[in-house]
Coordinates of C-alpha atoms and ligand atoms in Angstrom, one line a residue:
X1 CA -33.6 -0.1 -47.3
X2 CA -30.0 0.2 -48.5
X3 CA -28.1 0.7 -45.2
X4 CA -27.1 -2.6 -44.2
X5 CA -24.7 -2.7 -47.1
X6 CA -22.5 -5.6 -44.8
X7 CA -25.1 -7.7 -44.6
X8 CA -25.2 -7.0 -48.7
X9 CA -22.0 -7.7 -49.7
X10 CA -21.8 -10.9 -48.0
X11 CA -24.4 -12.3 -50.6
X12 CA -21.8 -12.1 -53.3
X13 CA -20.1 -15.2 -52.4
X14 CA -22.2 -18.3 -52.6
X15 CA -21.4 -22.0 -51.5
X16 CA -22.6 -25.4 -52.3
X17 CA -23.4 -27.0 -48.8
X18 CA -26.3 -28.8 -47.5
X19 CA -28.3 -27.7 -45.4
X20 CA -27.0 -27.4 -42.2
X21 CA -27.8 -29.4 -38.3
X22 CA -27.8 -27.7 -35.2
X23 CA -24.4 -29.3 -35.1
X24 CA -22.7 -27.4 -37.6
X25 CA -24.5 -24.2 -36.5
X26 CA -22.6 -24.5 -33.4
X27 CA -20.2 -21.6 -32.8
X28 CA -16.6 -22.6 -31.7
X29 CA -16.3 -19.5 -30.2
X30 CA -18.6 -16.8 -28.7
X31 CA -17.1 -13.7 -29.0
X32 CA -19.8 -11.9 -31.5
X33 CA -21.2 -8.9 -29.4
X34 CA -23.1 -7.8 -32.4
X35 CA -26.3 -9.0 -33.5
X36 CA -28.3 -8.4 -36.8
X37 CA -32.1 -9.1 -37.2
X38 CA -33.9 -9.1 -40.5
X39 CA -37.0 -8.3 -40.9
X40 CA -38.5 -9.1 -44.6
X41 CA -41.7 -7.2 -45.3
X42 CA -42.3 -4.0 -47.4
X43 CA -45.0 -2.3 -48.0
X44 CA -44.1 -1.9 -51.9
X45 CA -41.5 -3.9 -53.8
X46 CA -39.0 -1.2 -55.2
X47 CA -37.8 -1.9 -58.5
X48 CA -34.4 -1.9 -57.9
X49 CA -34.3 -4.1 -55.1
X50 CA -33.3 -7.3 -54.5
X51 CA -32.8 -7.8 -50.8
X52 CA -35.0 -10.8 -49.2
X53 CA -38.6 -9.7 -48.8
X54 CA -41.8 -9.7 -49.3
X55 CA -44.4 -7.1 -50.1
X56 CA -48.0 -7.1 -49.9
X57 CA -48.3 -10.4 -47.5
X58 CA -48.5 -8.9 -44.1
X59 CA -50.3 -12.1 -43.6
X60 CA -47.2 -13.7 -43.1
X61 CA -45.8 -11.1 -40.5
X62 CA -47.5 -14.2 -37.4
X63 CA -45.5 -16.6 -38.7
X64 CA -42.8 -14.5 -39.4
X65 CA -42.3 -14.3 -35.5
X66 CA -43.0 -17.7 -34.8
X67 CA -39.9 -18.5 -36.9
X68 CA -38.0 -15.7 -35.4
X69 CA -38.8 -17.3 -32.3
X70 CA -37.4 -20.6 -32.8
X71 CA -34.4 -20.1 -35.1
X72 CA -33.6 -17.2 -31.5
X73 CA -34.4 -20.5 -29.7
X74 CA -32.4 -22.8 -31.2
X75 CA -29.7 -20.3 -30.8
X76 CA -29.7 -19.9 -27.5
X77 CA -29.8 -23.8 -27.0
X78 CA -26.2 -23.8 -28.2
X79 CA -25.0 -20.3 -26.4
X80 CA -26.8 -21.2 -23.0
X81 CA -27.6 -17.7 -21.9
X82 CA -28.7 -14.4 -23.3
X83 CA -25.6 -12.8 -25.1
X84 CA -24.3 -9.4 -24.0
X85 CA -24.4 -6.8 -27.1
X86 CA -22.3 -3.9 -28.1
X87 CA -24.7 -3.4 -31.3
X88 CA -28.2 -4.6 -32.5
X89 CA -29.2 -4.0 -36.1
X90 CA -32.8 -4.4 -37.4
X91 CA -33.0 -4.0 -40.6
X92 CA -34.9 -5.4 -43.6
X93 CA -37.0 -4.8 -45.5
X94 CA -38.5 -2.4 -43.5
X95 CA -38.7 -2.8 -40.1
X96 CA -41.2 0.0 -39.5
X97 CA -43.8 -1.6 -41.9
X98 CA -44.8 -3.6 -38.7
X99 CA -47.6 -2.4 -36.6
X100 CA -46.5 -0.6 -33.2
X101 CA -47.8 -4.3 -31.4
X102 CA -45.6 -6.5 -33.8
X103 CA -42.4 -4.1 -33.1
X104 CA -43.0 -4.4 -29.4
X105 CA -43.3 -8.2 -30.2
X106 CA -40.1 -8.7 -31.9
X107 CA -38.2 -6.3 -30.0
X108 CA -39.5 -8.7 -26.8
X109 CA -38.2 -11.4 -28.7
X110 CA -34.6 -9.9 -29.5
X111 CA -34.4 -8.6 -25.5
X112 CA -35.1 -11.8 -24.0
X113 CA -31.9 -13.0 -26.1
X114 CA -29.5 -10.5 -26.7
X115 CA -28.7 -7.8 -23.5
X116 CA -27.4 -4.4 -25.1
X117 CA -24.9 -3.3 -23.0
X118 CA -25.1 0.3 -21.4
X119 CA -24.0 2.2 -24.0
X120 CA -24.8 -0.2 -27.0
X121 CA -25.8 1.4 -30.5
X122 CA -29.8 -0.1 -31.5
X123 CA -29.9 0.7 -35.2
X124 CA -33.2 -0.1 -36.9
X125 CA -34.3 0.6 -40.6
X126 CA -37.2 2.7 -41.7
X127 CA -39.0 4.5 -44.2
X128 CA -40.3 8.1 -44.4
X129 CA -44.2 6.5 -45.4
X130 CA -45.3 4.8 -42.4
X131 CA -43.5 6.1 -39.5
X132 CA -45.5 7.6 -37.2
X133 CA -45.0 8.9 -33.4
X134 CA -46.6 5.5 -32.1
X135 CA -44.1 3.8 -34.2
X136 CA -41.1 5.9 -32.9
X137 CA -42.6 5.9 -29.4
X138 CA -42.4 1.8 -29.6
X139 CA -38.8 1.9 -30.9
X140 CA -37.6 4.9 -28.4
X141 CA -39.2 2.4 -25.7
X142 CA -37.3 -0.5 -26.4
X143 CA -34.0 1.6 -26.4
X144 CA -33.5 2.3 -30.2
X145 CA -31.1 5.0 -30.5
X146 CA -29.9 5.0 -34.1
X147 CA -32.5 5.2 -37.2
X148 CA -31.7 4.7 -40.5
X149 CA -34.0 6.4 -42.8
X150 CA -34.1 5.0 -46.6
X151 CA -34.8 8.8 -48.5
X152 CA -32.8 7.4 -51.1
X153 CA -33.5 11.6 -52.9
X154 CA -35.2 14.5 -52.2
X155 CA -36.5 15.1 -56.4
X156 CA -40.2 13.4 -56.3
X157 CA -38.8 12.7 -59.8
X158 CA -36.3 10.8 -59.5
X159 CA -38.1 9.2 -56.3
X160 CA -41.4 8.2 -58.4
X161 CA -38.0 6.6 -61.1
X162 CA -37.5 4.3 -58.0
X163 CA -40.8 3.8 -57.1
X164 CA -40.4 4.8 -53.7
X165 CA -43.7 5.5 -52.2
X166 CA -43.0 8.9 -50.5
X167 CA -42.2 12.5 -51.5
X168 CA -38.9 14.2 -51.1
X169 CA -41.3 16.8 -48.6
X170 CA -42.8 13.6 -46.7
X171 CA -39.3 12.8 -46.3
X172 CA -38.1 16.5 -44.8
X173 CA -41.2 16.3 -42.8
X174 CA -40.2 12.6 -40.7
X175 CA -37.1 13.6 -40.7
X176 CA -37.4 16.3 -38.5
X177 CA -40.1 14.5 -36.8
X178 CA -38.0 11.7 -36.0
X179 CA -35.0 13.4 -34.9
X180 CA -37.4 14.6 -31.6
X181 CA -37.6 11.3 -30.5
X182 CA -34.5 9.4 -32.2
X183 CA -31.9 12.1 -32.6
X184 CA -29.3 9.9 -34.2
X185 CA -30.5 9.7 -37.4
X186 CA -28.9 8.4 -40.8
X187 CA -30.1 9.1 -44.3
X188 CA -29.7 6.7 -47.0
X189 CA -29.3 8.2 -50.6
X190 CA -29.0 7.2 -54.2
X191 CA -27.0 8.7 -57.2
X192 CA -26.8 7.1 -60.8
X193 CA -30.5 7.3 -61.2
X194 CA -31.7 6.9 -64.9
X195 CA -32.4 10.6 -65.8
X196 CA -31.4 12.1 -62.4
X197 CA -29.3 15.3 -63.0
X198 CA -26.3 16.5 -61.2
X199 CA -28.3 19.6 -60.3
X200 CA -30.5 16.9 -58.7
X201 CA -28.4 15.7 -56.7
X202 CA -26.6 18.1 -55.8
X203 CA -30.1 19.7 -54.3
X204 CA -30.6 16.7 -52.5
X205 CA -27.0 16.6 -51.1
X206 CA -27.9 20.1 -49.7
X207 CA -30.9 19.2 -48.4
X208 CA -29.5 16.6 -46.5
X209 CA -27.4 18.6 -45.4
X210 CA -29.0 21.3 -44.2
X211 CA -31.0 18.5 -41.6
X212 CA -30.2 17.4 -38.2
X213 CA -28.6 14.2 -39.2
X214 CA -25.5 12.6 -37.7
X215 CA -24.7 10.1 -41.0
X216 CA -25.3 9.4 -44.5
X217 CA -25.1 7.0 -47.3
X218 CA -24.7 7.2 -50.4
X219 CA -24.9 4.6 -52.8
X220 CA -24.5 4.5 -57.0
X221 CA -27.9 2.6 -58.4
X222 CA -26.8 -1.3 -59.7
X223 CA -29.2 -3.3 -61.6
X224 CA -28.9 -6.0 -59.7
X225 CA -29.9 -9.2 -61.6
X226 CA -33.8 -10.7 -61.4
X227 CA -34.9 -7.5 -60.5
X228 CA -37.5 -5.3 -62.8
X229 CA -35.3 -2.9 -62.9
X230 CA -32.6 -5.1 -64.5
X231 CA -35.2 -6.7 -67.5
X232 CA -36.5 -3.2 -68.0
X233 CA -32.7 -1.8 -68.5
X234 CA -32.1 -5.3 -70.8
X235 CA -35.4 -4.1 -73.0
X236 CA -34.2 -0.9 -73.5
X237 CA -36.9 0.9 -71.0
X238 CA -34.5 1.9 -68.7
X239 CA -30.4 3.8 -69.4
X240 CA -28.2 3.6 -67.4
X241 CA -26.6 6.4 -66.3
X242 CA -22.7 7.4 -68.6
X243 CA -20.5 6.3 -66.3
X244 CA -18.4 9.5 -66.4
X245 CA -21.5 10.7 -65.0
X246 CA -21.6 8.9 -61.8
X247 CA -18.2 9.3 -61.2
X248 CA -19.1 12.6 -61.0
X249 CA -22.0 12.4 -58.7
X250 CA -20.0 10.3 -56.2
X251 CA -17.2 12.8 -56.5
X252 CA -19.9 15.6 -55.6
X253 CA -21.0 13.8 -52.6
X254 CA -17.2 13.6 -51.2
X255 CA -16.9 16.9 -51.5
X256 CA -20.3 18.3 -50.5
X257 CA -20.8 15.9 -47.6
X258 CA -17.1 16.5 -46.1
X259 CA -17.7 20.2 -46.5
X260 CA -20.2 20.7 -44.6
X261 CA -18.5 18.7 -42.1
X262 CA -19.0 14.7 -42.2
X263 CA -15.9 12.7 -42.3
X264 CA -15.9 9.9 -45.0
X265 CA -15.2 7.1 -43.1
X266 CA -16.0 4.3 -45.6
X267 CA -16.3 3.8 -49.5
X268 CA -20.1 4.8 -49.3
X269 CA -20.7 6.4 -45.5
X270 CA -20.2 9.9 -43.9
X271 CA -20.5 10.6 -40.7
X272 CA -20.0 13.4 -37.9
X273 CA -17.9 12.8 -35.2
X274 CA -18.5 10.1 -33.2
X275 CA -21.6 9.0 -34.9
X276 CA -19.8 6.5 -37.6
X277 CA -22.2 3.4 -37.9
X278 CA -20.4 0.8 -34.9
X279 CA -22.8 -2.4 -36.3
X280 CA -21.3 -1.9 -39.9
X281 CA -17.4 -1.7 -38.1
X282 CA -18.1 -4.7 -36.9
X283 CA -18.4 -6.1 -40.1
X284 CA -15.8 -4.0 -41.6
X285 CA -13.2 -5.1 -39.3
X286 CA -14.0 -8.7 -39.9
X287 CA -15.5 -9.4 -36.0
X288 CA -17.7 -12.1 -35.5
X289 CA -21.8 -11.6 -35.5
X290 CA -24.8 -13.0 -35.1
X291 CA -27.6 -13.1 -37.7
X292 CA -31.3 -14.1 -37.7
X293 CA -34.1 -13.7 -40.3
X294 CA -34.1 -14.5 -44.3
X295 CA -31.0 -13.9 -45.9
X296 CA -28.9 -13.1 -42.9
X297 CA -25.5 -13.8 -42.6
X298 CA -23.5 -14.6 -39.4
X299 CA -19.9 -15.3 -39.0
X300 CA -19.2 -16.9 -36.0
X301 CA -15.6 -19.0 -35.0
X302 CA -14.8 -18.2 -38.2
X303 CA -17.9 -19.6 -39.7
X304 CA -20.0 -17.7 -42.0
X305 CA -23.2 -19.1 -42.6
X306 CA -26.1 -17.8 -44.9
X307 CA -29.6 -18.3 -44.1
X308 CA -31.8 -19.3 -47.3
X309 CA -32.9 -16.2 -49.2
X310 CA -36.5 -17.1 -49.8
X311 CA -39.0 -15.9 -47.2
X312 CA -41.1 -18.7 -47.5
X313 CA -38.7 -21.5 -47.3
X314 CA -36.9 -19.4 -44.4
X315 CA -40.2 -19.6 -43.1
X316 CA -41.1 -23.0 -43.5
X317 CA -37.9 -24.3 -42.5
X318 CA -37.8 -22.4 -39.2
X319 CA -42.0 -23.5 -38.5
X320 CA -40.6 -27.3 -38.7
X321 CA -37.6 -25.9 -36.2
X322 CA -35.6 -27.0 -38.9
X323 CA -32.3 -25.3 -39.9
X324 CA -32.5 -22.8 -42.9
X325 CA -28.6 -22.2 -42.9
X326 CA -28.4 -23.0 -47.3
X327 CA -24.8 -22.2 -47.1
X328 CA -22.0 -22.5 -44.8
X329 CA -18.0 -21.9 -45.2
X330 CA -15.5 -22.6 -42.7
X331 CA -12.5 -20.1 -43.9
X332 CA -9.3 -21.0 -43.8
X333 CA -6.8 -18.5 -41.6
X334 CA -6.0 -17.5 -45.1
X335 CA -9.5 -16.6 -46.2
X336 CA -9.9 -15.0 -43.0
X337 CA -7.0 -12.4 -43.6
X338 CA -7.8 -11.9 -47.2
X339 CA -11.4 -10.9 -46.3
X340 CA -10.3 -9.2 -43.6
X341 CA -7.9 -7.0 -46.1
X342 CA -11.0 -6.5 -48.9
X343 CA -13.3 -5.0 -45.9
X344 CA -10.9 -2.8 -44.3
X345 CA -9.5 -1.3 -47.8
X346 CA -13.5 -0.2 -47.9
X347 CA -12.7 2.6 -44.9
X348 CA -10.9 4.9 -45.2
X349 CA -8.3 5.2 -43.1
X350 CA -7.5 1.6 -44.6
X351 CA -5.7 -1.7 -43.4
X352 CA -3.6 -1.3 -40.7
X353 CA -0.7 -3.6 -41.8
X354 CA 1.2 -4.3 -38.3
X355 CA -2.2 -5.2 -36.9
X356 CA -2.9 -7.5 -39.4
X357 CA -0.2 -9.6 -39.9
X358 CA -0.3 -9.5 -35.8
X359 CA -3.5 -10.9 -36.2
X360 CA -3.5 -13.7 -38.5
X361 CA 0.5 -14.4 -38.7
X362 CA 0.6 -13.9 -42.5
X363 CA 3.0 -10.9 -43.9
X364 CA 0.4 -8.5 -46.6
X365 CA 3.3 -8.8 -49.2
X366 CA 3.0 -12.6 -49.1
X367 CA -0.5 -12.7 -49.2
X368 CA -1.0 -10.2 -51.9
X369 CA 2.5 -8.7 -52.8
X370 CA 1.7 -8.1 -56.4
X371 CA -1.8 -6.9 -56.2
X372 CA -0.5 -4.3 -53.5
X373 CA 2.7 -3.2 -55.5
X374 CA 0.4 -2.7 -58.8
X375 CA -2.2 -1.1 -57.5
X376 CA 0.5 1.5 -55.2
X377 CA 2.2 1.8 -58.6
X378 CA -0.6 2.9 -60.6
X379 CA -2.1 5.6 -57.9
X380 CA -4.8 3.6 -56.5
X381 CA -3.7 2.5 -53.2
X382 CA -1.2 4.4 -51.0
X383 CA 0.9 3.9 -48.1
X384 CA 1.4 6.0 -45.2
X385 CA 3.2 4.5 -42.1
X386 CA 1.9 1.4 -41.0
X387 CA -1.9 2.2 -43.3
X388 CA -2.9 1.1 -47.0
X389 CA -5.9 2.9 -48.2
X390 CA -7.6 3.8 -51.6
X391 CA -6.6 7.1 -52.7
X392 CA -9.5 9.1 -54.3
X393 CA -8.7 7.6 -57.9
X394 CA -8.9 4.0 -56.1
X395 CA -11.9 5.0 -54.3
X396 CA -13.9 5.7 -58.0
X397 CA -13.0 1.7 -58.7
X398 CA -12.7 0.6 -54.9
X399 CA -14.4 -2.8 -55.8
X400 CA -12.3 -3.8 -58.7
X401 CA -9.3 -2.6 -56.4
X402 CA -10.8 -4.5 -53.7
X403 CA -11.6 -8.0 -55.3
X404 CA -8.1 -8.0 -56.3
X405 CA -6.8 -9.6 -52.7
X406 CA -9.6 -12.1 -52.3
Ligands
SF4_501 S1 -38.4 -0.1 -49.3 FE1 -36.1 -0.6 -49.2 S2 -36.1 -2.8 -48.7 FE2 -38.2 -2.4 -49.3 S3 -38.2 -2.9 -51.5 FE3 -37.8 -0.7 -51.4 S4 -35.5 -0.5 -51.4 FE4 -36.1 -2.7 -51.0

């Protein structure tokens, strides 16, 4: 899946730190009222991916939840009492690659520690291959409301590039098969594809389009290190795409997706009304969260703590009710505010300056006074009352822009 870009991005910043006690797991504050879940298992290993999974070892998916289990245990010693929840993302992986009894398992698990709130948004992760009506009946059951489909493109060539194991027509078909039973549905989709065409993607923008969906993604292909994709791109088996190229496939999605009526909310999402992704805001406005599973991240009392990416030693660890927290940071106020200015530059409508310096009693031109005036100066950030935000030149190099006010 590609949805959970937060839960991505995090990754990029790695710390030396042992591995952590229940102590320093403890939250000095409980304010999080979001919770994300990961869920590890694929059915294939795409080629360009390099999230924490596993494919082909379903034989793991037992002690999967028995680790679940006690790292959702050993949370709830420190918290006391199930947490009320404004958002629940499950995500992966892919979720939906668990039989119908294992989702009704871990979704038992996640309810007896985390209450969604009336109106709370339950996001989980799927694939077109796979997800069948007892699947969706299991997920409308437990209250799942938002479904994030990973289409990724509706060309079965550029799909079979990826190695994805479903056809653009599979992936018309659950769509509209899904949206009977889940009708807030989000599509993710990839552009940059080594010999994907505009006329590609622009079919596939049209596509999407043209189905009931409420949100999209779209996200240029990266060869992200120590993945096939990356060695075969090194050995010459794989081009990248020109970038002049993908700057014009990104532009194309602007324009096609807000034309037909989706407001781009963030550097990669589109949404209509009311339907903008509230788990990702949470990260994007840099509010706390709780994380479970390989991989995850949390960020708690200004803590942010990343579980270890391997499934196995995730899995171990958690057997032995051990800690798999690898790495650990607690950001200074000063941190704090300069993340919080690198995620909200990534939506659209920007940082909200008063707020900010409200917030974490640092002035912006302090912090980052010549980064700002450069960047205004050259075209790629602008100013409008009390907002800073990318303009569309900014947005084609948002996170060069971006990395310049960590
Ligand atoms: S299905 Fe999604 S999460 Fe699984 S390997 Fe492919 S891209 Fe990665």
């Amino acid at each position: 899946m590609t949805s959970r870009s937060d839960q991505r991005t995090r990754r990029e910043r790695q710390y030396e730190c042992p591995v952590a006690t229940d102590e320093q797991m403890k939250p000095t504050t409980a304010t999080a009222r979001a919770v994300y879940i990961h869920v590890p298992f694929c059915l294939h290993h795409c080629g360009y991916c390099d999230f924490a999974l596993v494919a082909n070892r379903d034989h793991l998916i037992p002690q999967y939840l028995q680790a679940l289990e006690n790292e959702l245990q050993a949370h709830r010693r420190i918290v006391g009492e199930a947490v009320e929840v404004d958002t629940i993302f499950v995500g992966g992986g892919t979720p939906t690659h668990l039989s119908p009894d294992t989702l009704r398992t871990l979704f038992g698990l996640i309810q007896q520690h985390f209450h969604p709130t009336k109106n709370a948004e339950i996001s989980v992760e799927a694939n077109p291959d796979g997800l069948d009506t007892e699947r969706l009946d299991v997920l409308q059951g437990y209250g799942v409301n938002r479904l994030s489909l990973g289409v990724q493109s509706f060309d079965d060539a550029v799909l079979k590039t990826l190695e994805r194991t479903h056809t653009g027509a599979q992936a018309i078909e659950t769509v509209r098969r899904c949206q009977q039973w889940i009708p807030n549905l989000s599509l993710d989709l990839i552009f940059g594809v080594p010999g994907q065409t505009t006329v590609s993607w622009q079919r596939t923008l049209e596509i999407a389009t043209s189905l009931p969906v409420k949100h999209i993604s779209t996200y240029g292909l990266t060869f992200e290190k120590d993945t096939p994709f990356f060695r075969r791109e090194q050995h010459g088996q794989l081009k990248r795409t020109p970038d002049e190229l993908e700057r014009q496939m990104y532009l194309d999605a602007i324009r096609h997706l807000t034309d037909a009526g989706l407001r781009h909310y963030e550097v990669s999402n589109f949404a209509r009304p009311d339907f903008e992704c509230r788990h990702n805001m949470v990260y994007w406005n840099a509010d706390e969260y709780f994380a479970f599973g390989p991989g995850a991240a949390s960020y708690l009392g200004g803590i942010r703590r990343t579980n270890v990416r391997s499934v196995v030693r995730w899995l171990n660890a958690w057997q032995q009710h051990e800690s798999a927290v690898e790495d650990a940071e607690d950001l200074s106020n000063e941190e704090k505010a300069r993340e919080a200015i690198m995620l909200a530059l990534r939506m659209r409508k920007g940082l909200d300056v008063t707020a900010f310096e409200q917030r974490f009693g640092l002035r912006l031109v302090d912090l980052a006074g010549a980064a700002l005036q450069q960047h205004l100066d050259d075209g790629f950030l602008t100013q409008q009352a009390d907002y800073v935000s990318l303009t569309t030149e900014g947005l084609l190099i948002a996170d060069t822009i971006i990395s310049d006010f960590l």
